[in-house]
Amino acid sequence: MNRSSRKAAAACGAAGMLVGVWLQTGTAGAAGLPAPAALPAVLWGDVTIPPGRDGIVEARGFTGPALGTGSTLTLTAPAGARVTGAPLDAPGYRGAVAADGRTARYTAASAERPWRDGAFPFVIAVPADAVPGTRLSGCALRLADADGAVRATGGCHVTVGLAEPTLARPESGVPLERRPAIAGRAHPGAQITVSDKDDDEVCADTTGSDGLWGCTPARALPGGPNRLQATATLNGVSAASEQIQITVAP
């Protein structure tokens, strides 16, 4: 089957990316730790990850006081999710993931300018039973010096996305009638809209509890080459299928 790889802008990828900037911290408290007011929470933005998929959170741009060897950058996973990787491939840092998947950490081992150069990725896995459109709370980032004193904090919002729907019918390469049966799979309960090469709606349906959907064009498709794509929407998030090339009989 000939399928193009272009996705609609609304599609949710298998992995998202989240980038932020550390804030410089202020005066330390009496116990040697930064005073609470000196550690403002940094909203790093939003990343959307479909159920059962992985997404990447990247930290970069620390501008606070210089931190040396032994300083650490730790991510705590949001509720219901797990950290599955600290995949930085750069000299001067060691990455490790806790056995329970709740946290992952980078430690500056020999970097000349720890945390100031490059980006520090963490892989977050969203469970397969997560509900699309919900936001997983509790994602936190913490930068500490070699003595364990927290020097900067951050956070992120992880939104559960929607997996891409599929188009099982019709098939490419077979001349079609003017009103072909169109069908596929998507997340149960998702609203499905099928569009053509001009982004005009062809037909629509709601996915059943079994994940199946199907519809027939209300109006006859024009003869000749065309293109179909299905978009699924549920709880404010959406994703698009691959496009399929079709030919409608004249």
PDB file of C-alpha atoms in Angstrom:
ATOM      1  CA  MET A   1       0.000   0.000   0.000  1.00  0.00           C
ATOM      2  CA  ASN A   2       1.384   3.373  -0.970  1.00  0.00           C
ATOM      3  CA  ARG A   3       1.241   5.716   2.031  1.00  0.00           C
ATOM      4  CA  SER A   4       2.867   9.122   2.273  1.00  0.00           C
ATOM      5  CA  SER A   5       4.754   9.999   5.419  1.00  0.00           C
ATOM      6  CA  ARG A   6       3.392  13.531   5.824  1.00  0.00           C
ATOM      7  CA  LYS A   7       1.459  14.089   9.024  1.00  0.00           C
ATOM      8  CA  ALA A   8      -1.074  16.790   9.778  1.00  0.00           C
ATOM      9  CA  ALA A   9       0.044  19.522  12.159  1.00  0.00           C
ATOM     10  CA  ALA A  10      -2.388  18.186  14.729  1.00  0.00           C
ATOM     11  CA  ALA A  11      -0.716  14.805  14.876  1.00  0.00           C
ATOM     12  CA  CYS A  12       0.871  13.697  18.104  1.00  0.00           C
ATOM     13  CA  GLY A  13       4.278  12.120  17.587  1.00  0.00           C
ATOM     14  CA  ALA A  14       5.674   9.153  19.367  1.00  0.00           C
ATOM     15  CA  ALA A  15       7.920  11.490  21.291  1.00  0.00           C
ATOM     16  CA  GLY A  16       7.581  15.098  22.366  1.00  0.00           C
ATOM     17  CA  MET A  17      10.263  17.572  23.328  1.00  0.00           C
ATOM     18  CA  LEU A  18      10.245  20.059  26.176  1.00  0.00           C
ATOM     19  CA  VAL A  19      12.911  22.754  26.542  1.00  0.00           C
ATOM     20  CA  GLY A  20      13.376  25.326  29.285  1.00  0.00           C
ATOM     21  CA  VAL A  21      15.917  27.620  30.941  1.00  0.00           C
ATOM     22  CA  TRP A  22      17.199  27.314  34.493  1.00  0.00           C
ATOM     23  CA  LEU A  23      16.826  30.422  36.641  1.00  0.00           C
ATOM     24  CA  GLN A  24      19.726  31.770  38.665  1.00  0.00           C
ATOM     25  CA  THR A  25      19.185  31.233  42.392  1.00  0.00           C
ATOM     26  CA  GLY A  26      19.677  33.810  45.109  1.00  0.00           C
ATOM     27  CA  THR A  27      21.012  33.988  48.645  1.00  0.00           C
ATOM     28  CA  ALA A  28      21.396  30.814  50.680  1.00  0.00           C
ATOM     29  CA  GLY A  29      19.364  30.266  53.822  1.00  0.00           C
ATOM     30  CA  ALA A  30      20.640  29.822  57.359  1.00  0.00           C
ATOM     31  CA  ALA A  31      21.145  26.090  56.919  1.00  0.00           C
ATOM     32  CA  GLY A  32      23.286  26.588  53.834  1.00  0.00           C
ATOM     33  CA  LEU A  33      20.441  25.776  51.465  1.00  0.00           C
ATOM     34  CA  PRO A  34      18.947  28.361  49.121  1.00  0.00           C
ATOM     35  CA  ALA A  35      16.063  30.278  50.677  1.00  0.00           C
ATOM     36  CA  PRO A  36      12.621  29.183  49.369  1.00  0.00           C
ATOM     37  CA  ALA A  37      12.095  32.509  47.603  1.00  0.00           C
ATOM     38  CA  ALA A  38      15.362  31.969  45.715  1.00  0.00           C
ATOM     39  CA  LEU A  39      14.054  28.799  44.054  1.00  0.00           C
ATOM     40  CA  PRO A  40      11.137  29.868  41.880  1.00  0.00           C
ATOM     41  CA  ALA A  41       9.382  27.080  40.044  1.00  0.00           C
ATOM     42  CA  VAL A  42      10.123  27.207  36.337  1.00  0.00           C
ATOM     43  CA  LEU A  43       7.326  26.150  34.004  1.00  0.00           C
ATOM     44  CA  TRP A  44       9.189  24.436  31.226  1.00  0.00           C
ATOM     45  CA  GLY A  45       6.255  24.258  28.831  1.00  0.00           C
ATOM     46  CA  ASP A  46       4.157  21.355  27.580  1.00  0.00           C
ATOM     47  CA  VAL A  47       4.989  18.021  26.020  1.00  0.00           C
ATOM     48  CA  THR A  48       2.337  15.671  24.640  1.00  0.00           C
ATOM     49  CA  ILE A  49       2.927  11.899  24.667  1.00  0.00           C
ATOM     50  CA  PRO A  50       0.381   9.319  23.442  1.00  0.00           C
ATOM     51  CA  PRO A  51      -0.510   6.368  25.718  1.00  0.00           C
ATOM     52  CA  GLY A  52       2.131   3.656  25.695  1.00  0.00           C
ATOM     53  CA  ARG A  53       4.728   5.927  24.087  1.00  0.00           C
ATOM     54  CA  ASP A  54       7.913   7.692  25.182  1.00  0.00           C
ATOM     55  CA  GLY A  55       8.654  11.411  25.123  1.00  0.00           C
ATOM     56  CA  ILE A  56      11.792  13.473  25.699  1.00  0.00           C
ATOM     57  CA  VAL A  57      12.209  16.255  28.236  1.00  0.00           C
ATOM     58  CA  GLU A  58      15.320  18.400  27.653  1.00  0.00           C
ATOM     59  CA  ALA A  59      16.907  20.766  30.190  1.00  0.00           C
ATOM     60  CA  ARG A  60      19.379  23.399  29.027  1.00  0.00           C
ATOM     61  CA  GLY A  61      20.665  26.914  29.570  1.00  0.00           C
ATOM     62  CA  PHE A  62      21.677  27.113  33.252  1.00  0.00           C
ATOM     63  CA  THR A  63      22.941  30.658  34.002  1.00  0.00           C
ATOM     64  CA  GLY A  64      23.429  30.545  37.785  1.00  0.00           C
ATOM     65  CA  PRO A  65      26.667  30.329  39.767  1.00  0.00           C
ATOM     66  CA  ALA A  66      29.229  27.877  38.429  1.00  0.00           C
ATOM     67  CA  LEU A  67      28.753  24.322  39.681  1.00  0.00           C
ATOM     68  CA  GLY A  68      31.644  21.892  39.584  1.00  0.00           C
ATOM     69  CA  THR A  69      32.335  18.187  39.452  1.00  0.00           C
ATOM     70  CA  GLY A  70      29.846  16.139  41.449  1.00  0.00           C
ATOM     71  CA  SER A  71      26.899  18.475  40.860  1.00  0.00           C
ATOM     72  CA  THR A  72      23.701  16.726  39.738  1.00  0.00           C
ATOM     73  CA  LEU A  73      20.619  17.294  37.619  1.00  0.00           C
ATOM     74  CA  THR A  74      17.642  15.155  38.680  1.00  0.00           C
ATOM     75  CA  LEU A  75      14.248  14.636  37.065  1.00  0.00           C
ATOM     76  CA  THR A  76      11.304  13.223  39.001  1.00  0.00           C
ATOM     77  CA  ALA A  77       8.695  11.593  36.746  1.00  0.00           C
ATOM     78  CA  PRO A  78       5.109  12.875  36.766  1.00  0.00           C
ATOM     79  CA  ALA A  79       2.439  10.803  38.493  1.00  0.00           C
ATOM     80  CA  GLY A  80       1.652   7.592  36.643  1.00  0.00           C
ATOM     81  CA  ALA A  81       4.675   7.827  34.344  1.00  0.00           C
ATOM     82  CA  ARG A  82       8.231   6.503  34.553  1.00  0.00           C
ATOM     83  CA  VAL A  83      11.666   7.785  33.572  1.00  0.00           C
ATOM     84  CA  THR A  84      13.186   5.156  31.317  1.00  0.00           C
ATOM     85  CA  GLY A  85      16.357   6.776  30.073  1.00  0.00           C
ATOM     86  CA  ALA A  86      19.056   9.408  30.497  1.00  0.00           C
ATOM     87  CA  PRO A  87      20.485   9.105  26.966  1.00  0.00           C
ATOM     88  CA  LEU A  88      22.942  12.008  26.845  1.00  0.00           C
ATOM     89  CA  ASP A  89      25.893  11.035  24.663  1.00  0.00           C
ATOM     90  CA  ALA A  90      28.484  13.617  25.681  1.00  0.00           C
ATOM     91  CA  PRO A  91      31.748  13.485  27.658  1.00  0.00           C
ATOM     92  CA  GLY A  92      31.854  14.816  31.192  1.00  0.00           C
ATOM     93  CA  TYR A  93      28.524  13.464  32.470  1.00  0.00           C
ATOM     94  CA  ARG A  94      27.164  10.194  33.829  1.00  0.00           C
ATOM     95  CA  GLY A  95      23.487   9.312  33.503  1.00  0.00           C
ATOM     96  CA  ALA A  96      21.567   6.878  35.699  1.00  0.00           C
ATOM     97  CA  VAL A  97      17.929   5.851  36.120  1.00  0.00           C
ATOM     98  CA  ALA A  98      16.502   4.678  39.460  1.00  0.00           C
ATOM     99  CA  ALA A  99      15.328   1.068  39.511  1.00  0.00           C
ATOM    100  CA  ASP A 100      11.736   2.106  40.208  1.00  0.00           C
ATOM    101  CA  GLY A 101      11.715   4.603  37.351  1.00  0.00           C
ATOM    102  CA  ARG A 102      10.661   7.476  39.580  1.00  0.00           C
ATOM    103  CA  THR A 103      13.826   9.523  39.021  1.00  0.00           C
ATOM    104  CA  ALA A 104      16.829   9.810  36.721  1.00  0.00           C
ATOM    105  CA  ARG A 105      19.995  11.804  37.275  1.00  0.00           C
ATOM    106  CA  TYR A 106      22.980  13.241  35.455  1.00  0.00           C
ATOM    107  CA  THR A 107      26.185  13.803  37.429  1.00  0.00           C
ATOM    108  CA  ALA A 108      28.913  16.155  36.244  1.00  0.00           C
ATOM    109  CA  ALA A 109      32.031  13.997  36.185  1.00  0.00           C
ATOM    110  CA  SER A 110      34.585  16.052  34.261  1.00  0.00           C
ATOM    111  CA  ALA A 111      32.753  18.702  32.261  1.00  0.00           C
ATOM    112  CA  GLU A 112      34.586  22.032  32.064  1.00  0.00           C
ATOM    113  CA  ARG A 113      31.382  24.109  32.233  1.00  0.00           C
ATOM    114  CA  PRO A 114      28.800  21.823  33.890  1.00  0.00           C
ATOM    115  CA  TRP A 115      25.179  22.428  32.833  1.00  0.00           C
ATOM    116  CA  ARG A 116      26.022  25.517  30.738  1.00  0.00           C
ATOM    117  CA  ASP A 117      26.624  23.832  27.408  1.00  0.00           C
ATOM    118  CA  GLY A 118      24.358  21.432  25.573  1.00  0.00           C
ATOM    119  CA  ALA A 119      20.996  19.892  26.453  1.00  0.00           C
ATOM    120  CA  PHE A 120      20.225  17.162  28.966  1.00  0.00           C
ATOM    121  CA  PRO A 121      17.521  14.743  27.779  1.00  0.00           C
ATOM    122  CA  PHE A 122      15.352  12.488  29.922  1.00  0.00           C
ATOM    123  CA  VAL A 123      13.001   9.878  28.459  1.00  0.00           C
ATOM    124  CA  ILE A 124       9.527   9.662  30.021  1.00  0.00           C
ATOM    125  CA  ALA A 125       7.180   6.730  29.349  1.00  0.00           C
ATOM    126  CA  VAL A 126       3.403   7.249  29.589  1.00  0.00           C
ATOM    127  CA  PRO A 127       1.385   4.119  30.542  1.00  0.00           C
ATOM    128  CA  ALA A 128      -0.755   2.460  27.876  1.00  0.00           C
ATOM    129  CA  ASP A 129      -3.935   2.946  29.926  1.00  0.00           C
ATOM    130  CA  ALA A 130      -3.453   6.712  30.365  1.00  0.00           C
ATOM    131  CA  VAL A 131      -6.493   8.746  29.319  1.00  0.00           C
ATOM    132  CA  PRO A 132      -5.885  11.063  26.332  1.00  0.00           C
ATOM    133  CA  GLY A 133      -6.269  14.729  27.186  1.00  0.00           C
ATOM    134  CA  THR A 134      -5.297  14.379  30.847  1.00  0.00           C
ATOM    135  CA  ARG A 135      -2.268  16.129  32.329  1.00  0.00           C
ATOM    136  CA  LEU A 136       0.166  14.176  34.491  1.00  0.00           C
ATOM    137  CA  SER A 137       1.282  16.306  37.421  1.00  0.00           C
ATOM    138  CA  GLY A 138       4.431  16.195  39.490  1.00  0.00           C
ATOM    139  CA  CYS A 139       7.186  16.374  36.875  1.00  0.00           C
ATOM    140  CA  ALA A 140      10.100  18.134  38.604  1.00  0.00           C
ATOM    141  CA  LEU A 141      13.708  19.053  37.816  1.00  0.00           C
ATOM    142  CA  ARG A 142      16.362  19.871  40.398  1.00  0.00           C
ATOM    143  CA  LEU A 143      19.950  21.064  39.997  1.00  0.00           C
ATOM    144  CA  ALA A 144      22.193  20.580  43.065  1.00  0.00           C
ATOM    145  CA  ASP A 145      25.846  21.199  43.817  1.00  0.00           C
ATOM    146  CA  ALA A 146      28.295  18.519  44.927  1.00  0.00           C
ATOM    147  CA  ASP A 147      27.204  18.960  48.558  1.00  0.00           C
ATOM    148  CA  GLY A 148      23.561  18.366  47.694  1.00  0.00           C
ATOM    149  CA  ALA A 149      22.450  21.986  48.073  1.00  0.00           C
ATOM    150  CA  VAL A 150      19.706  22.778  45.571  1.00  0.00           C
ATOM    151  CA  ARG A 151      20.727  25.627  43.252  1.00  0.00           C
ATOM    152  CA  ALA A 152      17.855  25.703  40.762  1.00  0.00           C
ATOM    153  CA  THR A 153      14.513  24.019  40.208  1.00  0.00           C
ATOM    154  CA  GLY A 154      12.259  23.405  37.256  1.00  0.00           C
ATOM    155  CA  GLY A 155       9.192  21.512  36.220  1.00  0.00           C
ATOM    156  CA  CYS A 156       7.165  20.375  33.240  1.00  0.00           C
ATOM    157  CA  HIS A 157       3.650  19.530  32.188  1.00  0.00           C
ATOM    158  CA  VAL A 158       3.128  16.172  30.510  1.00  0.00           C
ATOM    159  CA  THR A 159      -0.144  15.843  28.612  1.00  0.00           C
ATOM    160  CA  VAL A 160      -1.403  12.451  27.477  1.00  0.00           C
ATOM    161  CA  GLY A 161      -1.830  12.630  23.720  1.00  0.00           C
ATOM    162  CA  LEU A 162      -3.619  10.444  21.219  1.00  0.00           C
ATOM    163  CA  ALA A 163      -2.133   7.673  19.112  1.00  0.00           C
ATOM    164  CA  GLU A 164      -2.410   8.090  15.353  1.00  0.00           C
ATOM    165  CA  PRO A 165      -5.528   6.506  13.825  1.00  0.00           C
ATOM    166  CA  THR A 166      -5.121   4.035  10.977  1.00  0.00           C
ATOM    167  CA  LEU A 167      -6.781   3.789   7.577  1.00  0.00           C
ATOM    168  CA  ALA A 168      -7.370   0.128   6.714  1.00  0.00           C
ATOM    169  CA  ARG A 169      -9.812   0.748   3.873  1.00  0.00           C
ATOM    170  CA  PRO A 170      -9.743   1.620   1.030  1.00  0.00           C
ATOM    171  CA  GLU A 171      -6.487   0.306  -0.397  1.00  0.00           C
ATOM    172  CA  SER A 172      -4.230   2.214  -2.733  1.00  0.00           C
ATOM    173  CA  GLY A 173      -3.723   1.062  -6.289  1.00  0.00           C
ATOM    174  CA  VAL A 174      -7.256  -0.240  -6.793  1.00  0.00           C
ATOM    175  CA  PRO A 175      -9.747   1.891  -8.748  1.00  0.00           C
ATOM    176  CA  LEU A 176     -12.528   2.903  -6.384  1.00  0.00           C
ATOM    177  CA  GLU A 177     -16.171   3.691  -6.772  1.00  0.00           C
ATOM    178  CA  ARG A 178     -17.325   7.254  -6.151  1.00  0.00           C
ATOM    179  CA  ARG A 179     -18.484   6.515  -2.590  1.00  0.00           C
ATOM    180  CA  PRO A 180     -16.021   3.935  -1.238  1.00  0.00           C
ATOM    181  CA  ALA A 181     -16.240   2.404   2.210  1.00  0.00           C
ATOM    182  CA  ILE A 182     -13.619   3.973   4.485  1.00  0.00           C
ATOM    183  CA  ALA A 183     -12.581   2.305   7.748  1.00  0.00           C
ATOM    184  CA  GLY A 184      -9.794   1.953  10.274  1.00  0.00           C
ATOM    185  CA  ARG A 185      -8.814   1.858  13.938  1.00  0.00           C
ATOM    186  CA  ALA A 186      -8.366   4.557  16.586  1.00  0.00           C
ATOM    187  CA  HIS A 187      -8.647   5.120  20.327  1.00  0.00           C
ATOM    188  CA  PRO A 188     -12.123   4.123  21.591  1.00  0.00           C
ATOM    189  CA  GLY A 189     -14.498   7.075  21.713  1.00  0.00           C
ATOM    190  CA  ALA A 190     -12.435   9.301  19.431  1.00  0.00           C
ATOM    191  CA  GLN A 191     -14.179  11.468  16.851  1.00  0.00           C
ATOM    192  CA  ILE A 192     -12.893  10.625  13.369  1.00  0.00           C
ATOM    193  CA  THR A 193     -12.892  13.013  10.428  1.00  0.00           C
ATOM    194  CA  VAL A 194     -11.698  11.865   7.001  1.00  0.00           C
ATOM    195  CA  SER A 195     -10.466  14.575   4.613  1.00  0.00           C
ATOM    196  CA  ASP A 196      -9.336  14.580   0.979  1.00  0.00           C
ATOM    197  CA  LYS A 197      -6.400  16.186  -0.854  1.00  0.00           C
ATOM    198  CA  ASP A 198      -8.074  19.594  -0.591  1.00  0.00           C
ATOM    199  CA  ASP A 199      -8.626  19.160   3.170  1.00  0.00           C
ATOM    200  CA  ASP A 200     -12.381  18.957   2.583  1.00  0.00           C
ATOM    201  CA  GLU A 201     -14.321  16.620   4.867  1.00  0.00           C
ATOM    202  CA  VAL A 202     -15.242  13.354   3.177  1.00  0.00           C
ATOM    203  CA  CYS A 203     -17.028  11.595   6.047  1.00  0.00           C
ATOM    204  CA  ALA A 204     -16.944  11.243   9.844  1.00  0.00           C
ATOM    205  CA  ASP A 205     -17.585   8.669  12.569  1.00  0.00           C
ATOM    206  CA  THR A 206     -17.001   7.908  16.260  1.00  0.00           C
ATOM    207  CA  THR A 207     -14.702   5.026  17.189  1.00  0.00           C
ATOM    208  CA  GLY A 208     -16.439   2.172  18.976  1.00  0.00           C
ATOM    209  CA  SER A 209     -15.334   0.462  22.179  1.00  0.00           C
ATOM    210  CA  ASP A 210     -13.500  -2.085  20.005  1.00  0.00           C
ATOM    211  CA  GLY A 211     -11.402   0.665  18.413  1.00  0.00           C
ATOM    212  CA  LEU A 212     -13.064   0.309  15.001  1.00  0.00           C
ATOM    213  CA  TRP A 213     -14.605   3.089  12.937  1.00  0.00           C
ATOM    214  CA  GLY A 214     -16.043   3.353   9.451  1.00  0.00           C
ATOM    215  CA  CYS A 215     -17.892   5.806   7.213  1.00  0.00           C
ATOM    216  CA  THR A 216     -19.038   6.377   3.637  1.00  0.00           C
ATOM    217  CA  PRO A 217     -18.782   9.702   1.785  1.00  0.00           C
ATOM    218  CA  ALA A 218     -22.078  11.581   1.752  1.00  0.00           C
ATOM    219  CA  ARG A 219     -21.128  13.050  -1.628  1.00  0.00           C
ATOM    220  CA  ALA A 220     -19.511  11.221  -4.512  1.00  0.00           C
ATOM    221  CA  LEU A 221     -15.767  11.765  -4.771  1.00  0.00           C
ATOM    222  CA  PRO A 222     -14.509  13.305  -8.009  1.00  0.00           C
ATOM    223  CA  GLY A 223     -12.932  10.937 -10.491  1.00  0.00           C
ATOM    224  CA  GLY A 224      -9.169  10.681 -10.738  1.00  0.00           C
ATOM    225  CA  PRO A 225      -6.286  10.768  -8.237  1.00  0.00           C
ATOM    226  CA  ASN A 226      -7.072  11.778  -4.668  1.00  0.00           C
ATOM    227  CA  ARG A 227      -5.741  11.416  -1.161  1.00  0.00           C
ATOM    228  CA  LEU A 228      -7.394  10.458   2.118  1.00  0.00           C
ATOM    229  CA  GLN A 229      -6.351  11.128   5.715  1.00  0.00           C
ATOM    230  CA  ALA A 230      -8.127  10.425   9.016  1.00  0.00           C
ATOM    231  CA  THR A 231      -7.872  12.713  12.040  1.00  0.00           C
ATOM    232  CA  ALA A 232      -8.875  11.514  15.514  1.00  0.00           C
ATOM    233  CA  THR A 233      -9.892  13.936  18.280  1.00  0.00           C
ATOM    234  CA  LEU A 234     -10.629  13.147  21.933  1.00  0.00           C
ATOM    235  CA  ASN A 235     -10.660  15.305  25.077  1.00  0.00           C
ATOM    236  CA  GLY A 236      -8.974  18.215  23.328  1.00  0.00           C
ATOM    237  CA  VAL A 237      -6.067  16.303  21.780  1.00  0.00           C
ATOM    238  CA  SER A 238      -5.816  15.019  18.226  1.00  0.00           C
ATOM    239  CA  ALA A 239      -3.670  12.945  15.894  1.00  0.00           C
ATOM    240  CA  ALA A 240      -3.682  12.250  12.167  1.00  0.00           C
ATOM    241  CA  SER A 241      -3.114   9.083  10.186  1.00  0.00           C
ATOM    242  CA  GLU A 242      -0.741   8.669   7.299  1.00  0.00           C
ATOM    243  CA  GLN A 243      -2.240   9.717   4.002  1.00  0.00           C
ATOM    244  CA  ILE A 244      -3.188   7.120   1.412  1.00  0.00           C
ATOM    245  CA  GLN A 245      -3.171   7.769  -2.310  1.00  0.00           C
ATOM    246  CA  ILE A 246      -6.330   6.634  -4.101  1.00  0.00           C
ATOM    247  CA  THR A 247      -7.757   6.712  -7.599  1.00  0.00           C
ATOM    248  CA  VAL A 248     -11.490   7.107  -8.094  1.00  0.00           C
ATOM    249  CA  ALA A 249     -12.938   5.588 -11.263  1.00  0.00           C
ATOM    250  CA  PRO A 250     -14.299   8.204 -13.688  1.00  0.00           C
TER     251      PRO A 250
END
